[in-house]
PDB file of C-alpha atoms in Angstrom:
ATOM      1  CA  GLU D 148     -26.447 121.094 -16.296  1.00  0.00           C
ATOM      2  CA  ARG D 149     -29.661 119.112 -16.053  1.00  0.00           C
ATOM      3  CA  GLU D 150     -31.275 116.993 -13.372  1.00  0.00           C
ATOM      4  CA  SER D 151     -31.166 113.221 -13.609  1.00  0.00           C
ATOM      5  CA  GLN D 152     -32.920 110.626 -11.505  1.00  0.00           C
ATOM      6  CA  SER D 153     -29.847 108.405 -11.640  1.00  0.00           C
ATOM      7  CA  LEU D 154     -26.398 108.135 -13.144  1.00  0.00           C
ATOM      8  CA  LYS D 155     -24.883 105.053 -14.716  1.00  0.00           C
ATOM      9  CA  PHE D 156     -21.206 104.472 -15.392  1.00  0.00           C
ATOM     10  CA  ALA D 157     -20.568 107.995 -14.192  1.00  0.00           C
ATOM     11  CA  SER D 158     -17.892 109.912 -12.457  1.00  0.00           C
ATOM     12  CA  TYR D 159     -19.521 111.845  -9.673  1.00  0.00           C
ATOM     13  CA  GLY D 160     -18.672 114.065  -6.779  1.00  0.00           C
ATOM     14  CA  ALA D 161     -20.275 115.139  -3.537  1.00  0.00           C
ATOM     15  CA  HIS D 162     -19.395 117.159  -0.488  1.00  0.00           C
ATOM     16  CA  LYS D 163     -17.738 114.820   1.987  1.00  0.00           C
ATOM     17  CA  LYS D 164     -20.114 115.709   4.829  1.00  0.00           C
ATOM     18  CA  PHE D 165     -23.169 114.983   2.657  1.00  0.00           C
ATOM     19  CA  PHE D 166     -21.678 111.726   1.343  1.00  0.00           C
ATOM     20  CA  LEU D 167     -20.979 110.550   4.899  1.00  0.00           C
ATOM     21  CA  LYS D 168     -24.493 111.533   5.966  1.00  0.00           C
ATOM     22  CA  LEU D 169     -25.806 109.209   3.245  1.00  0.00           C
ATOM     23  CA  ARG D 170     -23.385 106.548   4.515  1.00  0.00           C
ATOM     24  CA  GLY D 171     -21.977 106.379   1.005  1.00  0.00           C
ATOM     25  CA  SER D 172     -22.068 102.845  -0.325  1.00  0.00           C
ATOM     26  CA  ASN D 173     -21.537 101.179   3.050  1.00  0.00           C
ATOM     27  CA  ASP D 174     -24.841  99.342   2.747  1.00  0.00           C
ATOM     28  CA  LEU D 175     -23.861  97.583  -0.491  1.00  0.00           C
ATOM     29  CA  LYS D 176     -22.092  94.230  -0.812  1.00  0.00           C
ATOM     30  CA  SER D 177     -20.040  95.219  -3.850  1.00  0.00           C
ATOM     31  CA  TRP D 178     -20.174  97.412  -6.913  1.00  0.00           C
ATOM     32  CA  GLY D 179     -23.199  97.060  -9.149  1.00  0.00           C
ATOM     33  CA  THR D 180     -26.177  99.398  -8.719  1.00  0.00           C
ATOM     34  CA  SER D 181     -24.111 101.697  -6.511  1.00  0.00           C
ATOM     35  CA  GLU D 182     -24.825 104.721  -8.715  1.00  0.00           C
ATOM     36  CA  PHE D 183     -28.574 104.230  -8.457  1.00  0.00           C
ATOM     37  CA  CYS D 184     -28.399 103.657  -4.707  1.00  0.00           C
ATOM     38  CA  LEU D 185     -26.373 106.829  -4.149  1.00  0.00           C
ATOM     39  CA  CYS D 186     -28.652 108.830  -6.411  1.00  0.00           C
ATOM     40  CA  ILE D 187     -31.901 107.711  -4.781  1.00  0.00           C
ATOM     41  CA  LYS D 188     -30.484 108.430  -1.310  1.00  0.00           C
ATOM     42  CA  THR D 189     -29.313 111.835  -2.538  1.00  0.00           C
ATOM     43  CA  TRP D 190     -32.726 112.809  -3.914  1.00  0.00           C
ATOM     44  CA  LEU D 191     -34.677 111.490  -0.923  1.00  0.00           C
ATOM     45  CA  SER D 192     -32.429 113.321   1.532  1.00  0.00           C
ATOM     46  CA  GLY D 193     -32.962 116.674  -0.175  1.00  0.00           C
ATOM     47  CA  GLY D 194     -29.946 116.715  -2.489  1.00  0.00           C
ATOM     48  CA  GLU D 195     -29.947 116.754  -6.249  1.00  0.00           C
ATOM     49  CA  VAL D 196     -28.253 114.855  -9.028  1.00  0.00           C
ATOM     50  CA  VAL D 197     -27.219 116.877 -12.053  1.00  0.00           C
ATOM     51  CA  ILE D 198     -25.354 116.070 -15.230  1.00  0.00           C
ATOM     52  CA  ASN D 199     -22.612 118.429 -16.306  1.00  0.00           C
ATOM     53  CA  ASN D 200     -22.086 117.902 -20.035  1.00  0.00           C
ATOM     54  CA  LYS D 201     -18.933 120.033 -20.017  1.00  0.00           C
ATOM     55  CA  VAL D 202     -16.914 117.419 -18.118  1.00  0.00           C
ATOM     56  CA  LEU D 203     -15.440 114.492 -20.000  1.00  0.00           C
ATOM     57  CA  PHE D 204     -13.902 111.404 -18.433  1.00  0.00           C
ATOM     58  CA  ARG D 205     -12.957 107.865 -19.309  1.00  0.00           C
ATOM     59  CA  HIS D 206     -11.417 104.832 -17.700  1.00  0.00           C
ATOM     60  CA  VAL D 207      -7.653 105.008 -17.990  1.00  0.00           C
ATOM     61  CA  ASN D 208      -6.968 101.304 -17.567  1.00  0.00           C
ATOM     62  CA  THR D 209      -8.928  99.335 -20.141  1.00  0.00           C
ATOM     63  CA  VAL D 210      -7.051  96.076 -19.530  1.00  0.00           C
ATOM     64  CA  ILE D 211      -8.603  95.052 -16.197  1.00  0.00           C
ATOM     65  CA  VAL D 212     -11.712  92.901 -16.483  1.00  0.00           C
ATOM     66  CA  PHE D 213     -14.026  93.394 -13.529  1.00  0.00           C
ATOM     67  CA  GLN D 214     -15.892  90.357 -12.296  1.00  0.00           C
ATOM     68  CA  ARG D 215     -19.452  91.037 -11.262  1.00  0.00           C
ATOM     69  CA  ASN D 216     -21.042  89.055  -8.436  1.00  0.00           C
ATOM     70  CA  PHE D 217     -24.728  88.912  -9.384  1.00  0.00           C
ATOM     71  CA  ASP D 218     -25.702  87.583  -5.941  1.00  0.00           C
ATOM     72  CA  HIS D 219     -24.392  90.918  -4.639  1.00  0.00           C
ATOM     73  CA  VAL D 220     -26.038  92.928  -7.412  1.00  0.00           C
ATOM     74  CA  TYR D 221     -29.445  91.527  -6.482  1.00  0.00           C
ATOM     75  CA  TYR D 222     -28.636  91.907  -2.785  1.00  0.00           C
ATOM     76  CA  ASN D 223     -27.978  95.613  -3.411  1.00  0.00           C
ATOM     77  CA  LYS D 224     -31.253  95.996  -5.312  1.00  0.00           C
ATOM     78  CA  ILE D 225     -33.328  94.188  -2.693  1.00  0.00           C
ATOM     79  CA  ARG D 226     -31.645  96.006   0.179  1.00  0.00           C
ATOM     80  CA  MET D 227     -32.274  99.406  -1.386  1.00  0.00           C
ATOM     81  CA  ALA D 228     -35.900  98.468  -2.052  1.00  0.00           C
ATOM     82  CA  LYS D 229     -36.338  97.305   1.568  1.00  0.00           C
ATOM     83  CA  THR D 230     -34.948 100.559   2.917  1.00  0.00           C
ATOM     84  CA  VAL D 231     -36.608 103.171   0.679  1.00  0.00           C
ATOM     85  CA  LEU D 232     -39.896 101.783  -0.646  1.00  0.00           C
ATOM     86  CA  ASP D 233     -43.271 101.771   1.060  1.00  0.00           C
ATOM     87  CA  GLU D 234     -45.021  98.416   1.524  1.00  0.00           C
ATOM     88  CA  VAL D 235     -47.012  98.523  -1.723  1.00  0.00           C
ATOM     89  CA  ASP D 236     -44.074  99.476  -3.941  1.00  0.00           C
ATOM     90  CA  TYR D 237     -41.905  96.918  -2.167  1.00  0.00           C
ATOM     91  CA  MET D 238     -44.431  94.143  -2.899  1.00  0.00           C
ATOM     92  CA  ILE D 239     -44.543  95.191  -6.573  1.00  0.00           C
ATOM     93  CA  PHE D 240     -40.740  95.225  -6.646  1.00  0.00           C
ATOM     94  CA  GLN D 241     -40.562  91.716  -5.149  1.00  0.00           C
ATOM     95  CA  HIS D 242     -42.934  90.321  -7.776  1.00  0.00           C
ATOM     96  CA  ALA D 243     -40.825  91.855 -10.560  1.00  0.00           C
ATOM     97  CA  LEU D 244     -37.666  90.039  -9.428  1.00  0.00           C
ATOM     98  CA  PRO D 245     -36.637  87.162 -11.694  1.00  0.00           C
ATOM     99  CA  ASN D 246     -36.763  83.604 -10.419  1.00  0.00           C
ATOM    100  CA  SER D 247     -33.044  82.881 -10.476  1.00  0.00           C
ATOM    101  CA  THR D 248     -30.292  81.396  -8.366  1.00  0.00           C
ATOM    102  CA  TYR D 249     -28.776  84.874  -8.001  1.00  0.00           C
ATOM    103  CA  VAL D 250     -31.957  86.220  -6.453  1.00  0.00           C
ATOM    104  CA  LYS D 251     -32.321  83.204  -4.140  1.00  0.00           C
ATOM    105  CA  ASN D 252     -28.731  83.656  -2.973  1.00  0.00           C
ATOM    106  CA  ALA D 253     -29.338  87.368  -2.497  1.00  0.00           C
ATOM    107  CA  TRP D 254     -32.361  86.621  -0.278  1.00  0.00           C
ATOM    108  CA  SER D 255     -30.154  84.443   1.936  1.00  0.00           C
ATOM    109  CA  LEU D 256     -27.716  87.329   2.301  1.00  0.00           C
ATOM    110  CA  ILE D 257     -30.601  89.701   3.061  1.00  0.00           C
ATOM    111  CA  GLU D 258     -31.838  87.395   5.828  1.00  0.00           C
ATOM    112  CA  GLU D 259     -28.337  87.294   7.347  1.00  0.00           C
ATOM    113  CA  ASP D 260     -28.223  91.114   7.381  1.00  0.00           C
ATOM    114  CA  SER D 261     -31.828  91.752   8.433  1.00  0.00           C
ATOM    115  CA  SER D 262     -31.006  93.615  11.663  1.00  0.00           C
ATOM    116  CA  ASN D 263     -28.476  95.843   9.889  1.00  0.00           C
ATOM    117  CA  ILE D 264     -30.983  96.545   7.113  1.00  0.00           C
ATOM    118  CA  GLU D 265     -33.612  97.558   9.674  1.00  0.00           C
ATOM    119  CA  GLU D 266     -31.105  99.862  11.361  1.00  0.00           C
ATOM    120  CA  TYR D 267     -30.354 101.563   8.032  1.00  0.00           C
ATOM    121  CA  LYS D 268     -34.063 101.851   7.242  1.00  0.00           C
ATOM    122  CA  GLU D 269     -34.642 103.639  10.541  1.00  0.00           C
ATOM    123  CA  TYR D 270     -31.602 105.865   9.976  1.00  0.00           C
ATOM    124  CA  TYR D 271     -32.791 106.843   6.503  1.00  0.00           C
ATOM    125  CA  LYS D 272     -36.123 107.921   7.992  1.00  0.00           C
ATOM    126  CA  THR D 273     -34.190 110.509  10.010  1.00  0.00           C
ATOM    127  CA  ILE D 274     -32.297 111.969   7.027  1.00  0.00           C
ATOM    128  CA  PHE D 275     -34.820 111.654   4.181  1.00  0.00           C
ATOM    129  CA  SER D 276     -36.948 114.719   3.569  1.00  0.00           C
ATOM    130  CA  HIS D 277     -38.867 112.993   0.746  1.00  0.00           C
ATOM    131  CA  ASP D 278     -40.396 109.561   0.234  1.00  0.00           C
ATOM    132  CA  PHE D 279     -40.372 107.344  -2.832  1.00  0.00           C
ATOM    133  CA  PHE D 280     -43.820 108.620  -3.855  1.00  0.00           C
ATOM    134  CA  TRP D 281     -42.269 112.094  -4.191  1.00  0.00           C
ATOM    135  CA  PHE D 282     -39.444 110.609  -6.298  1.00  0.00           C
ATOM    136  CA  LYS D 283     -41.889 108.792  -8.593  1.00  0.00           C
ATOM    137  CA  LYS D 284     -43.900 111.964  -9.098  1.00  0.00           C
ATOM    138  CA  LYS D 285     -40.818 114.134  -9.706  1.00  0.00           C
ATOM    139  CA  PHE D 286     -39.449 111.822 -12.386  1.00  0.00           C
ATOM    140  CA  ASN D 287     -42.754 110.529 -13.729  1.00  0.00           C
ATOM    141  CA  THR D 288     -41.823 106.941 -13.017  1.00  0.00           C
ATOM    142  CA  THR D 289     -44.030 104.208 -11.603  1.00  0.00           C
ATOM    143  CA  LEU D 290     -41.680 101.644 -10.131  1.00  0.00           C
ATOM    144  CA  MET D 291     -38.178 100.916  -9.012  1.00  0.00           C
ATOM    145  CA  ASP D 292     -37.820  98.136 -11.571  1.00  0.00           C
ATOM    146  CA  PRO D 293     -35.259  95.517 -10.474  1.00  0.00           C
ATOM    147  CA  ARG D 294     -34.359  94.848 -14.108  1.00  0.00           C
ATOM    148  CA  CYS D 295     -33.332  98.480 -14.642  1.00  0.00           C
ATOM    149  CA  ILE D 296     -31.241  99.309 -11.587  1.00  0.00           C
TER     150      ILE D 296
END
């Protein structure tokens, strides 16, 4: 096993009580960036993310084509940034977002959900034992880059 800052395309497990404490993926519009969002909430709330190389898995059904809603993908990214980053990192994150229709649509969705986002941000303050600065230092990273999550 080894620590990882985030998992992509992974099969993962958590204790139910801990998963519910994180509110799972309830704050996301749809799939897309959910792994990163769960991982960052796990690390900031005192949990850990580890990779177990002894477990193998694959998708059983390879026929289904999943449609990805990029408005929702960018919504998820922006929402996570709004709830976990400090003001400086959030401003840097905003400037790194592409100028696209997807991002503009995501901002409209963010505005519609602003009170819910603020409620989650306040809730996370009560369960997080670390801040994003701690995360950046632990994983020697400088930014939550919107192109990478």
